[in-house]
mmCIF file of C-alpha atoms and ligand atoms in Angstrom:
data_model
loop_
_atom_site.group_PDB
_atom_site.id
_atom_site.type_symbol
_atom_site.label_atom_id
_atom_site.label_comp_id
_atom_site.label_asym_id
_atom_site.label_seq_id
_atom_site.Cartn_x
_atom_site.Cartn_y
_atom_site.Cartn_z
ATOM 1 C CA UNK A 1 -9.242 -3.840 0.994
ATOM 2 C CA UNK A 2 -10.815 -0.575 0.062
ATOM 3 C CA UNK A 3 -9.428 1.945 -2.351
ATOM 4 C CA UNK A 4 -9.153 5.449 -1.037
ATOM 5 C CA UNK A 5 -9.297 7.099 -4.415
ATOM 6 C CA UNK A 6 -11.761 6.365 -7.137
ATOM 7 C CA UNK A 7 -10.469 4.546 -10.187
ATOM 8 C CA UNK A 8 -11.621 7.390 -12.409
ATOM 9 C CA UNK A 9 -9.357 9.837 -10.691
ATOM 10 C CA UNK A 10 -6.430 7.505 -11.074
ATOM 11 C CA UNK A 11 -7.027 6.307 -14.564
ATOM 12 C CA UNK A 12 -6.283 9.671 -16.052
ATOM 13 C CA UNK A 13 -3.418 11.598 -14.628
ATOM 14 C CA UNK A 14 -3.150 14.982 -16.162
ATOM 15 C CA UNK A 15 -0.047 16.651 -15.054
ATOM 16 C CA UNK A 16 1.175 19.999 -16.042
ATOM 17 C CA UNK A 17 4.697 21.062 -15.679
ATOM 18 C CA UNK A 18 6.379 24.394 -15.326
ATOM 19 C CA UNK A 19 9.035 23.442 -17.857
ATOM 20 C CA UNK A 20 12.753 23.456 -17.202
ATOM 21 C CA UNK A 21 14.349 20.472 -15.543
ATOM 22 C CA UNK A 22 11.886 20.036 -12.731
ATOM 23 C CA UNK A 23 10.356 16.621 -12.339
ATOM 24 C CA UNK A 24 6.651 16.097 -12.097
ATOM 25 C CA UNK A 25 5.849 13.217 -9.789
ATOM 26 C CA UNK A 26 3.140 10.882 -11.009
ATOM 27 C CA UNK A 27 1.756 8.061 -8.882
ATOM 28 C CA UNK A 28 -0.383 5.372 -10.468
ATOM 29 C CA UNK A 29 -1.809 2.013 -9.514
ATOM 30 C CA UNK A 30 -0.875 -1.148 -11.344
ATOM 31 C CA UNK A 31 -3.325 -1.533 -14.232
ATOM 32 C CA UNK A 32 -4.140 2.156 -14.598
ATOM 33 C CA UNK A 33 -3.920 4.136 -17.789
ATOM 34 C CA UNK A 34 -1.442 6.952 -17.374
ATOM 35 C CA UNK A 35 -1.037 10.049 -19.484
ATOM 36 C CA UNK A 36 2.022 12.202 -19.142
ATOM 37 C CA UNK A 37 1.213 15.588 -20.542
ATOM 38 C CA UNK A 38 3.664 18.469 -20.634
ATOM 39 C CA UNK A 39 2.328 21.998 -20.479
ATOM 40 C CA UNK A 40 4.377 22.966 -23.497
ATOM 41 C CA UNK A 41 1.842 21.680 -25.994
ATOM 42 C CA UNK A 42 0.761 25.143 -27.086
ATOM 43 C CA UNK A 43 4.228 25.946 -28.341
ATOM 44 C CA UNK A 44 4.932 25.676 -32.002
ATOM 45 C CA UNK A 45 7.133 22.617 -32.413
ATOM 46 C CA UNK A 46 8.555 20.355 -35.088
ATOM 47 C CA UNK A 47 9.888 17.236 -33.359
ATOM 48 C CA UNK A 48 9.089 15.311 -30.196
ATOM 49 C CA UNK A 49 11.141 12.580 -28.573
ATOM 50 C CA UNK A 50 10.034 10.597 -25.547
ATOM 51 C CA UNK A 51 12.598 8.556 -23.671
ATOM 52 C CA UNK A 52 12.601 6.563 -20.443
ATOM 53 C CA UNK A 53 15.395 6.276 -17.924
ATOM 54 C CA UNK A 54 14.996 3.340 -15.610
ATOM 55 C CA UNK A 55 17.697 2.153 -13.238
ATOM 56 C CA UNK A 56 20.818 2.522 -15.338
ATOM 57 C CA UNK A 57 19.085 1.939 -18.659
ATOM 58 C CA UNK A 58 17.795 4.414 -21.170
ATOM 59 C CA UNK A 59 15.038 3.432 -23.546
ATOM 60 C CA UNK A 60 14.043 5.441 -26.540
ATOM 61 C CA UNK A 61 10.235 5.302 -26.654
ATOM 62 C CA UNK A 62 9.204 7.192 -29.758
ATOM 63 C CA UNK A 63 9.727 10.121 -32.017
ATOM 64 C CA UNK A 64 7.080 12.217 -33.706
ATOM 65 C CA UNK A 65 7.984 14.303 -36.731
ATOM 66 C CA UNK A 66 6.137 15.467 -39.843
ATOM 67 C CA UNK A 67 2.875 13.827 -38.817
ATOM 68 C CA UNK A 68 4.521 10.465 -38.243
ATOM 69 C CA UNK A 69 5.243 8.510 -35.106
ATOM 70 C CA UNK A 70 8.234 6.193 -35.103
ATOM 71 C CA UNK A 71 8.114 3.987 -32.044
ATOM 72 C CA UNK A 72 10.791 1.728 -30.718
ATOM 73 C CA UNK A 73 9.986 -1.938 -31.302
ATOM 74 C CA UNK A 74 12.478 -2.817 -28.568
ATOM 75 C CA UNK A 75 10.654 -1.071 -25.774
ATOM 76 C CA UNK A 76 9.400 -3.786 -23.372
ATOM 77 C CA UNK A 77 5.931 -2.189 -23.230
ATOM 78 C CA UNK A 78 5.787 -0.938 -26.830
ATOM 79 C CA UNK A 79 2.356 -2.467 -27.334
ATOM 80 C CA UNK A 80 0.853 -0.396 -24.523
ATOM 81 C CA UNK A 81 2.290 2.983 -25.412
ATOM 82 C CA UNK A 82 0.768 5.651 -27.614
ATOM 83 C CA UNK A 83 1.367 9.304 -28.327
ATOM 84 C CA UNK A 84 -1.150 12.109 -28.859
ATOM 85 C CA UNK A 85 0.490 14.789 -31.010
ATOM 86 C CA UNK A 86 -2.385 17.221 -30.414
ATOM 87 C CA UNK A 87 -1.504 17.641 -26.746
ATOM 88 C CA UNK A 88 1.940 15.957 -26.627
ATOM 89 C CA UNK A 89 0.755 13.440 -24.093
ATOM 90 C CA UNK A 90 2.302 10.015 -23.783
ATOM 91 C CA UNK A 91 -0.238 7.387 -22.861
ATOM 92 C CA UNK A 92 0.630 4.060 -21.247
ATOM 93 C CA UNK A 93 -2.146 1.530 -20.835
ATOM 94 C CA UNK A 94 -2.297 -1.074 -18.052
ATOM 95 C CA UNK A 95 0.866 0.114 -16.325
ATOM 96 C CA UNK A 96 2.980 -2.319 -14.350
ATOM 97 C CA UNK A 97 5.614 -1.634 -11.711
ATOM 98 C CA UNK A 98 8.277 -2.091 -14.385
ATOM 99 C CA UNK A 99 7.224 1.131 -16.077
ATOM 100 C CA UNK A 100 8.259 3.188 -13.058
ATOM 101 C CA UNK A 101 11.033 5.557 -13.982
ATOM 102 C CA UNK A 102 11.949 8.938 -15.363
ATOM 103 C CA UNK A 103 10.153 9.918 -18.563
ATOM 104 C CA UNK A 104 11.731 12.691 -20.553
ATOM 105 C CA UNK A 105 10.129 14.567 -23.399
ATOM 106 C CA UNK A 106 12.375 16.591 -25.672
ATOM 107 C CA UNK A 107 10.635 19.099 -27.840
ATOM 108 C CA UNK A 108 12.299 20.867 -30.713
ATOM 109 C CA UNK A 109 10.542 24.157 -31.379
ATOM 110 C CA UNK A 110 9.966 25.807 -34.721
ATOM 111 C CA UNK A 111 12.444 28.525 -33.794
ATOM 112 C CA UNK A 112 15.177 25.959 -33.082
ATOM 113 C CA UNK A 113 14.993 26.030 -29.265
ATOM 114 C CA UNK A 114 14.711 22.835 -27.232
ATOM 115 C CA UNK A 115 12.389 22.262 -24.329
ATOM 116 C CA UNK A 116 12.596 19.318 -21.940
ATOM 117 C CA UNK A 117 9.893 18.002 -19.629
ATOM 118 C CA UNK A 118 10.521 15.381 -16.960
ATOM 119 C CA UNK A 119 8.044 13.050 -15.292
ATOM 120 C CA UNK A 120 8.893 10.646 -12.506
ATOM 121 C CA UNK A 121 6.387 7.805 -12.650
ATOM 122 C CA UNK A 122 5.795 5.570 -9.637
ATOM 123 C CA UNK A 123 3.580 2.585 -10.250
ATOM 124 C CA UNK A 124 2.352 1.063 -7.015
ATOM 125 C CA UNK A 125 0.343 -2.009 -6.162
ATOM 126 C CA UNK A 126 -2.808 -1.466 -4.221
ATOM 127 C CA UNK A 127 -2.387 -2.321 -0.550
ATOM 128 C CA UNK A 128 -3.651 -5.806 0.092
ATOM 129 C CA UNK A 129 -5.803 -6.808 3.019
ATOM 130 C CA UNK A 130 -3.630 -6.625 6.158
ATOM 131 C CA UNK A 131 -3.754 -9.184 8.976
ATOM 132 C CA UNK A 132 -3.006 -8.618 12.621
ATOM 133 C CA UNK A 133 -0.946 -11.209 14.418
ATOM 134 C CA UNK A 134 -0.977 -11.087 18.204
ATOM 135 C CA UNK A 135 1.425 -12.537 20.721
ATOM 136 C CA UNK A 136 0.672 -12.416 24.413
ATOM 137 C CA UNK A 137 2.495 -12.898 27.656
ATOM 138 C CA UNK A 138 1.047 -12.553 31.110
ATOM 139 C CA UNK A 139 2.795 -11.605 34.319
ATOM 140 C CA UNK A 140 1.464 -10.707 37.753
ATOM 141 C CA UNK A 141 -1.882 -9.536 36.505
ATOM 142 C CA UNK A 142 -0.510 -7.626 33.561
ATOM 143 C CA UNK A 143 -1.050 -8.797 30.088
ATOM 144 C CA UNK A 144 1.487 -7.808 27.469
ATOM 145 C CA UNK A 145 0.370 -7.947 23.916
ATOM 146 C CA UNK A 146 2.347 -7.333 20.752
ATOM 147 C CA UNK A 147 0.269 -6.708 17.681
ATOM 148 C CA UNK A 148 1.924 -7.028 14.285
ATOM 149 C CA UNK A 149 0.167 -5.654 11.283
ATOM 150 C CA UNK A 150 1.144 -7.818 8.339
ATOM 151 C CA UNK A 151 0.652 -6.999 4.716
ATOM 152 C CA UNK A 152 2.215 -8.598 1.646
ATOM 153 C CA UNK A 153 4.645 -6.341 -0.229
ATOM 154 C CA UNK A 154 5.051 -3.691 2.425
ATOM 155 C CA UNK A 155 7.094 -1.284 0.264
ATOM 156 C CA UNK A 156 6.078 2.361 0.368
ATOM 157 C CA UNK A 157 3.381 1.800 2.983
ATOM 158 C CA UNK A 158 2.516 3.781 6.090
ATOM 159 C CA UNK A 159 0.942 2.290 9.204
ATOM 160 C CA UNK A 160 -1.481 3.946 11.550
ATOM 161 C CA UNK A 161 -3.225 2.500 14.588
ATOM 162 C CA UNK A 162 -6.394 3.422 16.384
ATOM 163 C CA UNK A 163 -8.461 1.820 19.108
ATOM 164 C CA UNK A 164 -12.069 1.952 20.084
ATOM 165 C CA UNK A 165 -15.030 0.154 21.552
ATOM 166 C CA UNK A 166 -16.274 -1.530 18.416
ATOM 167 C CA UNK A 167 -15.018 -3.779 15.683
ATOM 168 C CA UNK A 168 -15.637 -1.138 13.058
ATOM 169 C CA UNK A 169 -13.728 2.117 13.233
ATOM 170 C CA UNK A 170 -15.655 5.091 14.602
ATOM 171 C CA UNK A 171 -15.013 8.844 14.702
ATOM 172 C CA UNK A 172 -14.517 8.738 18.476
ATOM 173 C CA UNK A 173 -11.726 6.176 18.238
ATOM 174 C CA UNK A 174 -8.352 7.168 19.639
ATOM 175 C CA UNK A 175 -5.515 7.517 17.204
ATOM 176 C CA UNK A 176 -2.248 6.162 18.477
ATOM 177 C CA UNK A 177 1.069 7.847 17.861
ATOM 178 C CA UNK A 178 2.732 4.682 16.623
ATOM 179 C CA UNK A 179 3.375 4.533 12.906
ATOM 180 C CA UNK A 180 5.014 1.162 12.531
ATOM 181 C CA UNK A 181 3.883 -2.393 11.915
ATOM 182 C CA UNK A 182 4.292 -3.488 15.547
ATOM 183 C CA UNK A 183 2.401 -2.199 18.529
ATOM 184 C CA UNK A 184 3.216 -3.128 22.128
ATOM 185 C CA UNK A 185 0.499 -2.945 24.726
ATOM 186 C CA UNK A 186 -0.138 -3.573 28.401
ATOM 187 C CA UNK A 187 -3.729 -4.421 29.014
ATOM 188 C CA UNK A 188 -5.895 -4.833 32.079
ATOM 189 C CA UNK A 189 -9.471 -5.904 32.484
ATOM 190 C CA UNK A 190 -11.002 -2.532 33.036
ATOM 191 C CA UNK A 191 -10.277 -1.118 29.607
ATOM 192 C CA UNK A 192 -13.211 -0.632 27.313
ATOM 193 C CA UNK A 193 -11.368 0.212 24.152
ATOM 194 C CA UNK A 194 -10.236 -3.252 23.255
ATOM 195 C CA UNK A 195 -10.567 -3.083 19.495
ATOM 196 C CA UNK A 196 -7.385 -2.145 17.666
ATOM 197 C CA UNK A 197 -7.441 -1.108 14.045
ATOM 198 C CA UNK A 198 -4.402 -1.108 11.835
ATOM 199 C CA UNK A 199 -4.590 1.000 8.699
ATOM 200 C CA UNK A 200 -1.938 0.326 6.068
ATOM 201 C CA UNK A 201 -1.824 2.854 3.267
ATOM 202 C CA UNK A 202 0.246 3.938 0.332
ATOM 203 C CA UNK A 203 -0.220 6.818 -2.079
ATOM 204 C CA UNK A 204 -3.038 5.105 -3.941
ATOM 205 C CA UNK A 205 -4.910 2.860 -1.516
ATOM 206 C CA UNK A 206 -5.313 1.546 1.974
ATOM 207 C CA UNK A 207 -6.466 -1.536 3.828
ATOM 208 C CA UNK A 208 -7.533 -2.092 7.392
ATOM 209 C CA UNK A 209 -7.516 -4.959 9.872
ATOM 210 C CA UNK A 210 -9.090 -5.114 13.326
ATOM 211 C CA UNK A 211 -8.447 -7.232 16.392
ATOM 212 C CA UNK A 212 -10.151 -7.447 19.763
ATOM 213 C CA UNK A 213 -7.490 -7.844 22.435
ATOM 214 C CA UNK A 214 -9.997 -8.750 25.160
ATOM 215 C CA UNK A 215 -9.875 -12.526 24.586
ATOM 216 C CA UNK A 216 -6.074 -12.480 24.430
ATOM 217 C CA UNK A 217 -5.582 -12.012 28.146
ATOM 218 C CA UNK A 218 -6.519 -13.959 31.273
ATOM 219 C CA UNK A 219 -7.378 -11.126 33.567
ATOM 220 C CA UNK A 220 -6.687 -11.339 37.227
ATOM 221 C CA UNK A 221 -8.059 -7.898 37.810
ATOM 222 C CA UNK A 222 -5.130 -6.629 39.878
ATOM 223 C CA UNK A 223 -4.493 -3.551 37.860
ATOM 224 C CA UNK A 224 -7.148 -0.900 37.749
ATOM 225 C CA UNK A 225 -5.871 1.056 34.810
ATOM 226 C CA UNK A 226 -5.388 0.248 31.234
ATOM 227 C CA UNK A 227 -2.058 1.635 30.138
ATOM 228 C CA UNK A 228 -0.514 1.707 26.792
ATOM 229 C CA UNK A 229 3.191 1.494 26.212
ATOM 230 C CA UNK A 230 4.803 3.075 23.258
ATOM 231 C CA UNK A 231 7.147 0.772 21.473
ATOM 232 C CA UNK A 232 10.028 3.133 21.052
ATOM 233 C CA UNK A 233 11.663 4.247 17.899
ATOM 234 C CA UNK A 234 11.055 1.321 15.668
ATOM 235 C CA UNK A 235 10.220 2.636 12.267
ATOM 236 C CA UNK A 236 8.938 0.316 9.578
HETATM 237 C C1 LIG B 1 0.629 17.310 -41.363
HETATM 238 O O1 LIG B 1 -0.789 17.204 -41.439
HETATM 239 C C2 LIG B 1 -1.454 18.436 -41.625
HETATM 240 C C3 LIG B 1 -2.941 18.221 -41.569
HETATM 241 O O2 LIG B 1 -3.288 16.930 -41.910
HETATM 242 C C4 LIG B 1 -0.998 19.070 -42.955
HETATM 243 O O3 LIG B 1 -1.637 20.328 -43.123
HETATM 244 C C5 LIG B 1 0.517 19.251 -42.936
HETATM 245 O O4 LIG B 1 0.972 19.729 -44.166
HETATM 246 C C6 LIG B 1 1.212 17.920 -42.620
HETATM 247 N N1 LIG B 1 2.641 18.172 -42.433
HETATM 248 C C7 LIG B 1 3.596 17.396 -42.975
HETATM 249 C C8 LIG B 1 5.010 17.823 -42.717
HETATM 250 O O5 LIG B 1 3.345 16.419 -43.654
HETATM 251 C C1 LIG B 2 -4.734 14.200 -25.576
HETATM 252 O O1 LIG B 2 -5.406 13.993 -26.786
HETATM 253 C C2 LIG B 2 -5.950 12.690 -26.958
HETATM 254 C C3 LIG B 2 -6.492 12.582 -28.373
HETATM 255 O O2 LIG B 2 -7.139 13.715 -28.725
HETATM 256 C C4 LIG B 2 -7.002 12.436 -25.903
HETATM 257 O O3 LIG B 2 -7.535 11.133 -26.036
HETATM 258 C C5 LIG B 2 -6.353 12.573 -24.542
HETATM 259 O O4 LIG B 2 -7.299 12.401 -23.523
HETATM 260 C C6 LIG B 2 -5.650 13.928 -24.407
HETATM 261 N N1 LIG B 2 -4.882 13.895 -23.181
HETATM 262 C C7 LIG B 2 -4.914 14.845 -22.283
HETATM 263 C C8 LIG B 2 -4.028 14.629 -21.103
HETATM 264 O O5 LIG B 2 -5.641 15.808 -22.374
HETATM 265 C C1 LIG B 3 11.646 30.051 -29.171
HETATM 266 O O1 LIG B 3 10.327 30.111 -28.672
HETATM 267 C C2 LIG B 3 10.187 29.884 -27.285
HETATM 268 C C3 LIG B 3 8.712 29.850 -26.915
HETATM 269 O O2 LIG B 3 7.999 30.836 -27.528
HETATM 270 C C4 LIG B 3 10.944 30.947 -26.523
HETATM 271 O O3 LIG B 3 10.831 30.734 -25.131
HETATM 272 C C5 LIG B 3 12.406 30.896 -26.938
HETATM 273 O O4 LIG B 3 13.134 31.901 -26.287
HETATM 274 C C6 LIG B 3 12.546 31.016 -28.446
HETATM 275 N N1 LIG B 3 13.934 30.769 -28.809
HETATM 276 C C7 LIG B 3 14.579 31.496 -29.681
HETATM 277 C C8 LIG B 3 15.990 31.077 -29.989
HETATM 278 O O5 LIG B 3 14.074 32.466 -30.200
HETATM 279 C C1 LIG B 4 -17.394 0.993 29.147
HETATM 280 O O1 LIG B 4 -18.526 1.268 28.330
HETATM 281 C C2 LIG B 4 -19.726 1.327 29.045
HETATM 282 C C3 LIG B 4 -20.874 1.501 28.058
HETATM 283 O O2 LIG B 4 -20.423 1.841 26.813
HETATM 284 C C4 LIG B 4 -19.676 2.476 30.037
HETATM 285 O O3 LIG B 4 -20.880 2.550 30.766
HETATM 286 C C5 LIG B 4 -18.516 2.243 30.984
HETATM 287 O O4 LIG B 4 -18.372 3.328 31.872
HETATM 288 C C6 LIG B 4 -17.242 2.043 30.205
HETATM 289 N N1 LIG B 4 -16.171 1.658 31.129
HETATM 290 C C7 LIG B 4 -15.000 2.246 31.134
HETATM 291 C C8 LIG B 4 -14.008 1.736 32.122
HETATM 292 O O5 LIG B 4 -14.728 3.190 30.381
HETATM 293 C C1 LIG B 5 -6.748 4.723 6.287
HETATM 294 O O1 LIG B 5 -5.701 5.620 5.933
HETATM 295 C C2 LIG B 5 -5.913 6.304 4.712
HETATM 296 C C3 LIG B 5 -4.678 7.140 4.418
HETATM 297 O O2 LIG B 5 -4.362 7.970 5.472
HETATM 298 C C4 LIG B 5 -7.168 7.144 4.820
HETATM 299 O O3 LIG B 5 -7.410 7.803 3.594
HETATM 300 C C5 LIG B 5 -8.348 6.247 5.168
HETATM 301 O O4 LIG B 5 -9.513 7.011 5.338
HETATM 302 C C6 LIG B 5 -8.056 5.477 6.437
HETATM 303 N N1 LIG B 5 -9.151 4.554 6.705
HETATM 304 C C7 LIG B 5 -9.782 4.527 7.867
HETATM 305 C C8 LIG B 5 -10.883 3.542 8.003
HETATM 306 O O5 LIG B 5 -9.481 5.276 8.787
HETATM 307 C C1 LIG B 6 -5.113 -18.148 29.594
HETATM 308 O O1 LIG B 6 -5.619 -19.304 30.219
HETATM 309 C C2 LIG B 6 -5.760 -20.438 29.353
HETATM 310 C C3 LIG B 6 -6.421 -21.536 30.147
HETATM 311 O O2 LIG B 6 -6.007 -21.542 31.472
HETATM 312 C C4 LIG B 6 -4.387 -20.827 28.830
HETATM 313 O O3 LIG B 6 -4.524 -21.906 27.909
HETATM 314 C C5 LIG B 6 -3.787 -19.637 28.097
HETATM 315 O O4 LIG B 6 -2.498 -19.933 27.645
HETATM 316 C C6 LIG B 6 -3.732 -18.431 29.004
HETATM 317 N N1 LIG B 6 -3.297 -17.286 28.239
HETATM 318 C C7 LIG B 6 -2.309 -16.511 28.617
HETATM 319 C C8 LIG B 6 -2.020 -15.364 27.732
HETATM 320 O O5 LIG B 6 -1.674 -16.697 29.607
#
């Protein structure tokens, strides 16, 4: 598995928000340090409250007032949370998937107004190394192959397929239109592009597996062309 984005980029997520009730979407990898920073930090304020809404539960995270932070001891990740009053940012170390949810910061301004900032945090696992499983059937010179790209925990992932002449992906490879885990193929001897690559990605990472379909078929050489069949509307 290779990460598409550097860990540095992910470890510090600085997100500014236009204020109001809009949500800022934040995507992080398990284990990252996340900072949720509202763009209201230049305002003159007196009190800050951070809360988390997750599923049907609401957790009070902390309150900052008169130079003091009071944090909830009941928060499941209380030991990994901290608050920076200078820039209003809420920092969560070593995030896990359980910290996904809606983070709300309520700011009480010196003039009595209230300002709310919302952050929707998604914590994702890095995509693990995919595997390609092949099943073959042969009929009158045609070889039918179904390739299944398998990856543990396939939530929030996207599949893409390409094929080419070598076991490592190359710029001249053909990208296939299929964007699901399974790929159905009809193969004959004369095809050169027998290496299929499956790329599984999510918002933070990707992984790739490759298979050579050449050894999967007993060619009888009756069909001169190598045709590919699309596998319909299956969406994974
Ligand atoms: C907070 O700290 C600053 C600087 O340390 C100080 O000037 C200010 O009076 C303090 N405010 C309160 C309410 O204690
Ligand atoms: C906010 O301030 C703290 C402490 O000064 C700093 O460590 C942190 O990187 C700042 N966060 C952002 C998002 O600028
Ligand atoms: C308080 O200050 C904020 C930011 O400067 C401003 O947007 C808001 O209208 C003010 N509210 C009142 C009641 O004056
Ligand atoms: C297969 O590749 C070889 C060399 O790369 C090339 O000479 C040949 O024409 C190719 N065959 C087909 C059917 O594309
Ligand atoms: C796999 O897909 C991801 C996301 O689209 C992309 O960033 C990455 O470069 C791809 N890897 C290869 C080898 O094509
Ligand atoms: C190809 O031939 C071998 C040996 O005759 C046989 O074991 C294998 O099952 C055949 N494969 C297919 C896909 O028919």
